[in-house]
PDB file of C-alpha atoms and ligand atoms in Angstrom:
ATOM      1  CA  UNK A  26     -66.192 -23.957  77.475  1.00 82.00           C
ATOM      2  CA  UNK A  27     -66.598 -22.535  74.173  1.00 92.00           C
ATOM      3  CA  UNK A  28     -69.294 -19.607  73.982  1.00 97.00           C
ATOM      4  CA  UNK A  29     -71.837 -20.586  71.300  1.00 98.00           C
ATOM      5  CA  UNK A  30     -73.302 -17.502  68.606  1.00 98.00           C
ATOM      6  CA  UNK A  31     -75.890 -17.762  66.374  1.00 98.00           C
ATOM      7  CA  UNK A  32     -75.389 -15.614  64.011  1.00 98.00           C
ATOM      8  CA  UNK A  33     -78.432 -13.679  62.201  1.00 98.00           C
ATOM      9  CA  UNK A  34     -77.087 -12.031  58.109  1.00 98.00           C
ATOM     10  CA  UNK A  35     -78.891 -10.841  55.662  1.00 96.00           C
ATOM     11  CA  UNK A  36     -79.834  -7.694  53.929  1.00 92.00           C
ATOM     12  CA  UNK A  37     -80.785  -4.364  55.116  1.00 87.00           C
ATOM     13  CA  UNK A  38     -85.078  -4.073  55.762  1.00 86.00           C
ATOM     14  CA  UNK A  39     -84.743  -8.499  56.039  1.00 93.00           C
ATOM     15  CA  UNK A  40     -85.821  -8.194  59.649  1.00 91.00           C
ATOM     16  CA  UNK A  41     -82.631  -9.211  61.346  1.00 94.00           C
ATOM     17  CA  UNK A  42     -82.584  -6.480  64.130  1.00 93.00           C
ATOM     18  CA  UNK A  43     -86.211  -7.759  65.506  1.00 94.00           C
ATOM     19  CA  UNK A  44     -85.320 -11.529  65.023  1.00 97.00           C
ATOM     20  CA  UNK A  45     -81.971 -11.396  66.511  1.00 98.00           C
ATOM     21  CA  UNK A  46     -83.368  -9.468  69.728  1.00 97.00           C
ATOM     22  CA  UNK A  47     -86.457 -12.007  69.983  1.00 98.00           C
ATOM     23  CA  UNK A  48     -83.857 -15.215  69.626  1.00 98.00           C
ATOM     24  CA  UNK A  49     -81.603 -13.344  72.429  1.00 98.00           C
ATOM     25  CA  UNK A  50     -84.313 -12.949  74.645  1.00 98.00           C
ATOM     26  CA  UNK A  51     -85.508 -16.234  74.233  1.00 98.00           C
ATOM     27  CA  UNK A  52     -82.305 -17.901  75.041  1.00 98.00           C
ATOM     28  CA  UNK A  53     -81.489 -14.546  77.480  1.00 98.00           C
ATOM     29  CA  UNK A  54     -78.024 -14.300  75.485  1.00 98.00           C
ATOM     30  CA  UNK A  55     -76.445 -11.436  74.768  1.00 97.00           C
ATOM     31  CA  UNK A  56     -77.057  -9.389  71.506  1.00 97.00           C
ATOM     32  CA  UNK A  57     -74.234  -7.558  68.958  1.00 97.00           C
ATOM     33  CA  UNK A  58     -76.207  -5.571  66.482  1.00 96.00           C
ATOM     34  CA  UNK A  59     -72.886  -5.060  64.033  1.00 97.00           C
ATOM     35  CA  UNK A  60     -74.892  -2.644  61.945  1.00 96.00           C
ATOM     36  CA  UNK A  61     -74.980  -0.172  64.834  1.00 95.00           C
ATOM     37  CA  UNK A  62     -71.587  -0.187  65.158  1.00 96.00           C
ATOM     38  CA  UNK A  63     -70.958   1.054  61.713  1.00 97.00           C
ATOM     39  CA  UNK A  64     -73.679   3.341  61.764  1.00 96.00           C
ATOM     40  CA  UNK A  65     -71.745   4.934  64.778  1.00 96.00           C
ATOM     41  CA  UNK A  66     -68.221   5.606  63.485  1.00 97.00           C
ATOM     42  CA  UNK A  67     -69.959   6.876  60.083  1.00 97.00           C
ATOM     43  CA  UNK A  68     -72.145   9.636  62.375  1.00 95.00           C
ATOM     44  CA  UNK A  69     -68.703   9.960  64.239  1.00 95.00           C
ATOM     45  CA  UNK A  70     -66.882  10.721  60.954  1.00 97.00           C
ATOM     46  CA  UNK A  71     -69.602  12.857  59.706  1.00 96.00           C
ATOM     47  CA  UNK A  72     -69.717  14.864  63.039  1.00 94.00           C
ATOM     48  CA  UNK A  73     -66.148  15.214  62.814  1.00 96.00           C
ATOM     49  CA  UNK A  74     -65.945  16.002  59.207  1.00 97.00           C
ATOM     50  CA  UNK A  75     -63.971  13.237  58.309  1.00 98.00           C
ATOM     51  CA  UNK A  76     -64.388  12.343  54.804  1.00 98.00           C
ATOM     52  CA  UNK A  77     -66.176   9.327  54.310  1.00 98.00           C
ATOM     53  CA  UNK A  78     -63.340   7.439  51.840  1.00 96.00           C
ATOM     54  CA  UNK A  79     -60.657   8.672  54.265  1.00 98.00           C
ATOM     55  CA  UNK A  80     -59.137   5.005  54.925  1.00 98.00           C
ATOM     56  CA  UNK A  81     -56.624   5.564  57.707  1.00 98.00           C
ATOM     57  CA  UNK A  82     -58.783   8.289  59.514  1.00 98.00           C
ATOM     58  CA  UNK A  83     -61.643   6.528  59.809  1.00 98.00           C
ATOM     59  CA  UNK A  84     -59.599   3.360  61.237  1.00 97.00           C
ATOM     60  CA  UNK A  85     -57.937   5.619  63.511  1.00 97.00           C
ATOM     61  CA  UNK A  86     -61.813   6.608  64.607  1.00 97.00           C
ATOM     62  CA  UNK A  87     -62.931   2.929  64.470  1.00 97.00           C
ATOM     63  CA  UNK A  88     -60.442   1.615  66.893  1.00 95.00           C
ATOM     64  CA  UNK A  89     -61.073   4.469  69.281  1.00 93.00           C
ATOM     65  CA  UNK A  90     -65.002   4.573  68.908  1.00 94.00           C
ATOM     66  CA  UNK A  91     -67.463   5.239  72.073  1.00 90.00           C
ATOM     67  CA  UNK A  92     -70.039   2.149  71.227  1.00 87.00           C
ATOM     68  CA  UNK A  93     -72.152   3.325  74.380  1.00 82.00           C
ATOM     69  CA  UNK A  94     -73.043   5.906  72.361  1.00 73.00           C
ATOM     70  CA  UNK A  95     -76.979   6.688  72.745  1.00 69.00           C
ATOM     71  CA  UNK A  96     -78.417   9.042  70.012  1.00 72.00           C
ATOM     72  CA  UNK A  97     -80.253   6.083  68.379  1.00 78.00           C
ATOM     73  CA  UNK A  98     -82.733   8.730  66.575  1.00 84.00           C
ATOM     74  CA  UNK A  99     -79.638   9.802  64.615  1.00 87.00           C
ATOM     75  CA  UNK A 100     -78.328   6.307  64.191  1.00 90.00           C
ATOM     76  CA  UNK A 101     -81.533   4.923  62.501  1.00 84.00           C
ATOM     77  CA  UNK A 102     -81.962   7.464  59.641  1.00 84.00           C
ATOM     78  CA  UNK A 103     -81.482   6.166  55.984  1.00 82.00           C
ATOM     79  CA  UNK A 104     -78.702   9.020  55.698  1.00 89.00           C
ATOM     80  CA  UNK A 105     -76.607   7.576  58.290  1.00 93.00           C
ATOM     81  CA  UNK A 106     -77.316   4.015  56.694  1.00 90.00           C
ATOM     82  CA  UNK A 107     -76.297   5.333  53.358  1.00 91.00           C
ATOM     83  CA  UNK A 108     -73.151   6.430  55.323  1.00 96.00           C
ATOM     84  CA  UNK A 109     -72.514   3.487  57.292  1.00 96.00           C
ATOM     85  CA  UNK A 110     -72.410   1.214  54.142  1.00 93.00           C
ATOM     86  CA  UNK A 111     -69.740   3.280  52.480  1.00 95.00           C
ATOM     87  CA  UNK A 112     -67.469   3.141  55.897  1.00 97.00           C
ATOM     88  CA  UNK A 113     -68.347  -0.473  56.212  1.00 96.00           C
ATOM     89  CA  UNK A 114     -66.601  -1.292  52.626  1.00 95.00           C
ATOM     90  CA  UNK A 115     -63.197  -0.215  53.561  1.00 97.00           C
ATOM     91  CA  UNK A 116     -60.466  -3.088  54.679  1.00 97.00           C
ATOM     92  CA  UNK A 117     -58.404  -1.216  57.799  1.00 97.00           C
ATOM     93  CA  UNK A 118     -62.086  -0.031  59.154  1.00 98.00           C
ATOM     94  CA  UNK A 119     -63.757  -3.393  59.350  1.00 97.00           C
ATOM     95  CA  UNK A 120     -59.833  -5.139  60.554  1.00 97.00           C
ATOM     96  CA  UNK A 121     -59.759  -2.462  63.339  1.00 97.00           C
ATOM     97  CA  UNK A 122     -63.361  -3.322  64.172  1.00 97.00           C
ATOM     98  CA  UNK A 123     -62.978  -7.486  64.430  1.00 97.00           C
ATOM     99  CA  UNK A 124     -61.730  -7.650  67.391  1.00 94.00           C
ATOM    100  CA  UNK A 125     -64.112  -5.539  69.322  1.00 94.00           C
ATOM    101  CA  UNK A 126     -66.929  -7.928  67.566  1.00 97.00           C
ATOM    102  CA  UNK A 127     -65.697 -10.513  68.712  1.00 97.00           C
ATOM    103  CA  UNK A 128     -64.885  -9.719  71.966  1.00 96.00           C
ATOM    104  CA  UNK A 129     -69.288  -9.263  72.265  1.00 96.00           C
ATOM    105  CA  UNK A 130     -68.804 -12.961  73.115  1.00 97.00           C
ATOM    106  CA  UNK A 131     -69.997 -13.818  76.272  1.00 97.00           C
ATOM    107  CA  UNK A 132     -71.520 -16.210  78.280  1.00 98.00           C
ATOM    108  CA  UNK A 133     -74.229 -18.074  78.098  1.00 98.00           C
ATOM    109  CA  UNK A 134     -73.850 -17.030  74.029  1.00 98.00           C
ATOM    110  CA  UNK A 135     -74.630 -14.367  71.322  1.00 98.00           C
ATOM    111  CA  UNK A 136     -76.835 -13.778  68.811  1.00 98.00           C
ATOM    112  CA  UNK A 137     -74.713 -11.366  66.037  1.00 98.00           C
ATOM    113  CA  UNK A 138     -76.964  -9.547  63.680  1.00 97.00           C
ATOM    114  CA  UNK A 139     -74.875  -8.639  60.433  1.00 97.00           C
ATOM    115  CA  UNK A 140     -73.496  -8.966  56.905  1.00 96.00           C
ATOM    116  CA  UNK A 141     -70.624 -10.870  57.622  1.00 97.00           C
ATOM    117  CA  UNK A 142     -71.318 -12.549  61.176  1.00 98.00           C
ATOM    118  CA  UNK A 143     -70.944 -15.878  60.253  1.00 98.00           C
ATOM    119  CA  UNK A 144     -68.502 -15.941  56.949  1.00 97.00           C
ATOM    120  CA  UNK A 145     -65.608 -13.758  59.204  1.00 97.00           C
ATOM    121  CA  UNK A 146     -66.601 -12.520  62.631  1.00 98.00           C
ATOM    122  CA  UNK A 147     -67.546 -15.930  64.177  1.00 98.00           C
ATOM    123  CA  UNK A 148     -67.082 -18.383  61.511  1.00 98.00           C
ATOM    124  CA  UNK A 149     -67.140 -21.236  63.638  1.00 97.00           C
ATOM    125  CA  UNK A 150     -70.549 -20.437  65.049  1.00 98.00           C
ATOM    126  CA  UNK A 151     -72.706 -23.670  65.021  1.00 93.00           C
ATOM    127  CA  UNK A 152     -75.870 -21.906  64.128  1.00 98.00           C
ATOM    128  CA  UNK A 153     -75.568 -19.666  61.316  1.00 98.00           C
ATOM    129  CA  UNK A 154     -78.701 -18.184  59.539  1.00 98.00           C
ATOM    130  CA  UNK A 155     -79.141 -15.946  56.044  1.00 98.00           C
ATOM    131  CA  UNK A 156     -82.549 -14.126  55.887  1.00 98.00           C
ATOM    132  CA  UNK A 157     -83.926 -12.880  52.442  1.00 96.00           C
ATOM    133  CA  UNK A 158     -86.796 -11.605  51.534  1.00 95.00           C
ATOM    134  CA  UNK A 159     -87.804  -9.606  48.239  1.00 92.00           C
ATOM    135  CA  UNK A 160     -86.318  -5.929  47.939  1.00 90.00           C
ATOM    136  CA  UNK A 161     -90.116  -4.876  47.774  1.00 90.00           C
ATOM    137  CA  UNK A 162     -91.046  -6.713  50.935  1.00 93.00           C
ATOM    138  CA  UNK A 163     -87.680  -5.011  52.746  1.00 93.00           C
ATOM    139  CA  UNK A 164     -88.871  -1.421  51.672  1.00 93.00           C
ATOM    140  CA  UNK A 165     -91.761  -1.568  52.718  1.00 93.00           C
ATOM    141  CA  UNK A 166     -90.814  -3.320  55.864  1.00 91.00           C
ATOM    142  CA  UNK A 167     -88.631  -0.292  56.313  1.00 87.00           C
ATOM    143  CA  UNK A 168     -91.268   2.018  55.492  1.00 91.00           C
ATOM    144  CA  UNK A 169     -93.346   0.886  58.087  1.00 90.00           C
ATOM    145  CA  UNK A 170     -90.778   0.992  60.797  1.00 84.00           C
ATOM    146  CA  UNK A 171     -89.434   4.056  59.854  1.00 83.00           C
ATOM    147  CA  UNK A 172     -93.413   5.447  59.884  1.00 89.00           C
ATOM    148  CA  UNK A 173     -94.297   3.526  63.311  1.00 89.00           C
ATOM    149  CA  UNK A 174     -90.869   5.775  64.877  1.00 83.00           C
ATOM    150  CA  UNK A 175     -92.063   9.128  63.380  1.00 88.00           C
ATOM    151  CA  UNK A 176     -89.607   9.560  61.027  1.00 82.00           C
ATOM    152  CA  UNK A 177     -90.596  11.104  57.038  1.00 84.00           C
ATOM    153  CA  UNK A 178     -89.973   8.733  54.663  1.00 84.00           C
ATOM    154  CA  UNK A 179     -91.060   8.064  50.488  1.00 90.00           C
ATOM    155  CA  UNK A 180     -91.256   4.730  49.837  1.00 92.00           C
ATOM    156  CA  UNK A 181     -90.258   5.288  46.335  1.00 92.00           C
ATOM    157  CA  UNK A 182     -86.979   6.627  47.751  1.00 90.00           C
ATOM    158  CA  UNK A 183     -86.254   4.220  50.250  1.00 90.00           C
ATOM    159  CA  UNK A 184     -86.360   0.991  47.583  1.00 91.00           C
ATOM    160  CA  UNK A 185     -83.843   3.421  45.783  1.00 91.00           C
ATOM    161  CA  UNK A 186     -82.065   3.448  49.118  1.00 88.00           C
ATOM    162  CA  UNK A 187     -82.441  -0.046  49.841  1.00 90.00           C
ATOM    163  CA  UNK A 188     -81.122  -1.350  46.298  1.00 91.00           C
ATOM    164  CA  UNK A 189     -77.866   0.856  46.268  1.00 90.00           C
ATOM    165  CA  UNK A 190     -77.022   0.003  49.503  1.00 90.00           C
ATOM    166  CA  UNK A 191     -77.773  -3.357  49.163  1.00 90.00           C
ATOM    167  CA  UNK A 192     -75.702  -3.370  46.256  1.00 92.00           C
ATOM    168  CA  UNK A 193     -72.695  -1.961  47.574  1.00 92.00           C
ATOM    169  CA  UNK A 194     -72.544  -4.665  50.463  1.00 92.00           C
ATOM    170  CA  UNK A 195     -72.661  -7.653  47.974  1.00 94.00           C
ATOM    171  CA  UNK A 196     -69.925  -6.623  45.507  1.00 94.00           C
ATOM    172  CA  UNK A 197     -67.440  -5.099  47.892  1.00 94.00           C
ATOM    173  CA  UNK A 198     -64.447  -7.171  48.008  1.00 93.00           C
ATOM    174  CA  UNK A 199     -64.233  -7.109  51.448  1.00 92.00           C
ATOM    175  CA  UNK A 200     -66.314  -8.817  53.833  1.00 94.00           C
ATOM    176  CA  UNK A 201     -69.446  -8.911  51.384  1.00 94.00           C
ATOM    177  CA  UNK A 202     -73.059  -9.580  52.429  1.00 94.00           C
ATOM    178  CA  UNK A 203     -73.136 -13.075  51.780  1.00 94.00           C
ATOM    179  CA  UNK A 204     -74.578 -16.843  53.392  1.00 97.00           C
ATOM    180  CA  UNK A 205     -71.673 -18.774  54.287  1.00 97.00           C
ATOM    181  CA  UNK A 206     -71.647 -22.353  53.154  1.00 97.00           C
ATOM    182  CA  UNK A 207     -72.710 -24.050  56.196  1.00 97.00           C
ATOM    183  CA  UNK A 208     -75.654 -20.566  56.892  1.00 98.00           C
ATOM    184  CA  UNK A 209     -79.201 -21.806  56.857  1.00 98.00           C
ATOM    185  CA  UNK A 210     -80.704 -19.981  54.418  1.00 98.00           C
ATOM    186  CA  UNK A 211     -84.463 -18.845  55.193  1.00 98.00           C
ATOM    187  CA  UNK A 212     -86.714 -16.766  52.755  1.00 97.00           C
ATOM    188  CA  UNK A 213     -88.588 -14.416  54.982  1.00 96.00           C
ATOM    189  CA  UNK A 214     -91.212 -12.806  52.602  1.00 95.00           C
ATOM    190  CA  UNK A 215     -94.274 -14.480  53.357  1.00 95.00           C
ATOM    191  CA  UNK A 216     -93.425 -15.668  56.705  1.00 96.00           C
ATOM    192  CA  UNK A 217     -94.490 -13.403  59.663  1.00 95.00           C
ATOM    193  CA  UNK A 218     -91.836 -12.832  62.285  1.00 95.00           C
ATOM    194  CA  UNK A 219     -93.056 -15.401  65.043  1.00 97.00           C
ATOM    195  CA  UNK A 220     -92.281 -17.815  62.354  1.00 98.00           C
ATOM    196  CA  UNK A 221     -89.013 -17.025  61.586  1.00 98.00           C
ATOM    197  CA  UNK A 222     -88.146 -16.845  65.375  1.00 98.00           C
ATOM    198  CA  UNK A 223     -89.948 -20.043  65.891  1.00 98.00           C
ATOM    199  CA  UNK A 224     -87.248 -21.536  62.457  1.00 98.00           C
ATOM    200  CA  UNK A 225     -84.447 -20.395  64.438  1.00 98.00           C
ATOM    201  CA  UNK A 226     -85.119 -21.663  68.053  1.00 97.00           C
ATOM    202  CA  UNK A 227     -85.868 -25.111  66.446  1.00 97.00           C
ATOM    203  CA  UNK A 228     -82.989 -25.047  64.845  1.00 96.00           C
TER     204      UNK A 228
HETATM  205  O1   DC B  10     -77.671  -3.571  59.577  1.00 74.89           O
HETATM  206  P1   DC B  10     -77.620  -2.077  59.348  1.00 74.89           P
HETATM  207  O2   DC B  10     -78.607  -1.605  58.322  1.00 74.89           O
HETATM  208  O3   DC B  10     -77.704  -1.297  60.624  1.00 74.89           O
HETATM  209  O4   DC B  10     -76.155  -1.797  58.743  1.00 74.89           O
HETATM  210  C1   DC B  10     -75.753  -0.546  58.266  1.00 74.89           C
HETATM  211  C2   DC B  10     -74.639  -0.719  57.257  1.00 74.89           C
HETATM  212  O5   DC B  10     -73.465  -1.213  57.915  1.00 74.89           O
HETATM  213  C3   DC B  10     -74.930  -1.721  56.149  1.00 74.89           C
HETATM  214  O6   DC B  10     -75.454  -1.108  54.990  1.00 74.89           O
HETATM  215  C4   DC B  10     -73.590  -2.347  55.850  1.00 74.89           C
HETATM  216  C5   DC B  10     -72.784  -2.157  57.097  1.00 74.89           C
HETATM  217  N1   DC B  10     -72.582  -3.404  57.848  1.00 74.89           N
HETATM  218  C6   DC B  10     -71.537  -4.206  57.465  1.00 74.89           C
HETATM  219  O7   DC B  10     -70.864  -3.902  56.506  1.00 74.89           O
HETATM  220  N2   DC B  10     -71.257  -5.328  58.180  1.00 74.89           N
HETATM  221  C7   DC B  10     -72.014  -5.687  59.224  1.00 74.89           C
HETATM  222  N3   DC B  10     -71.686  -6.792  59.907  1.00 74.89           N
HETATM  223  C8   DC B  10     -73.113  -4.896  59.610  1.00 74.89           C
HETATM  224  C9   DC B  10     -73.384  -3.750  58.886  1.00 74.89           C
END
């Protein structure tokens, strides 16, 4: 039987980390938060002072990477996002990465929260979904889940945050943050999360 994924893409501050885990819980599927994974080898490289363009090391660290790794604190700051994005645009890192991805799928099914889940991790998922929203409405989305977990933040510097990065994940050449053809694309700014959960599960 073939395992079905839904995959969840979009930008960073869209909302895809608390509408992928509501849709897994919903169906009780298993969840692959991508972003996480990227966020991990860049605090790895960081930790291990492993420059952050360094192509072959950081492969070499990708394909040996502890994913049960727990310091989420650490994980969620915009500094390791910033980092995480630059790791994320290099070719060997995200090959030595695919397979790992994909082996997340398991039965019943997956929900894969990402930039790329449904143009090249799963591209034959049935259910494939592209959140936007305004870059306003994602900052300040991310300001007030970066406030509600304690953490300092300037809203003027996170849209600053939020654009660059943003940036760099649509015009890399590899893997870019982008809807695949066949995606469902679903504007998220003026809908509240229930309805965007409520989108998907119809779907
Ligand atoms: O979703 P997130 O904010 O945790 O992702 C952090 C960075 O990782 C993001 O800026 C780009 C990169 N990323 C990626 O390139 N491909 C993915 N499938 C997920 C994340």
């Amino acid at each position: 039987m073939i395992i079905p994924v839904i995959t969840i893409d979009g930008a960073s501050g869209v909302g895809k980390g608390t509408v992928s885990s509501r849709v897994a819980k919903h169906f009780n599927w298993h969840i692959l938060d991508s972003g996480a994974i990227y966020r991990i080898l860049a605090l790895t490289a960081i930790k291990n002072k492993i420059a952050l363009d360094d192509e072959i090391e950081l492969a070499i660290s990708a394909i040996n990477l502890d994913l049960n790794f727990k310091a989420l604190e650490e994980l969620r700051t915009e500094e390791c996002a910033a980092a995480a994005s630059k790791v994320a645009a290099l070719a060997k890192v995200r090959e030595a990465l695919l397979a790992r991805q994909r082996a997340c799928r398991v039965a019943p099914g997956l929900v894969a929260d990402g930039r790329d889940m449904g143009t090249i991790v799963f591209p034959d998922a049935k259910i494939k979904i592209f959140l936007t929203a305004t870059a306003e409405e994602r900052a300040q989305r991310r300001y007030k889940q970066l406030k509600e977990k304690g953490i300092n933040a300037k809203l003027s510097d996170i849209v600053i945050d939020i654009t660059e990065r943003d940036k760099r994940d649509r015009t890399r050449s590899i893997a870019p943050c982008r809807a695949a053809d066949d995606a469902f694309i679903i504007d998220t700014t003026n809908l509240s999360i229930d309805q965007v959960v409520a989108q998907i599960i119809n779907l």
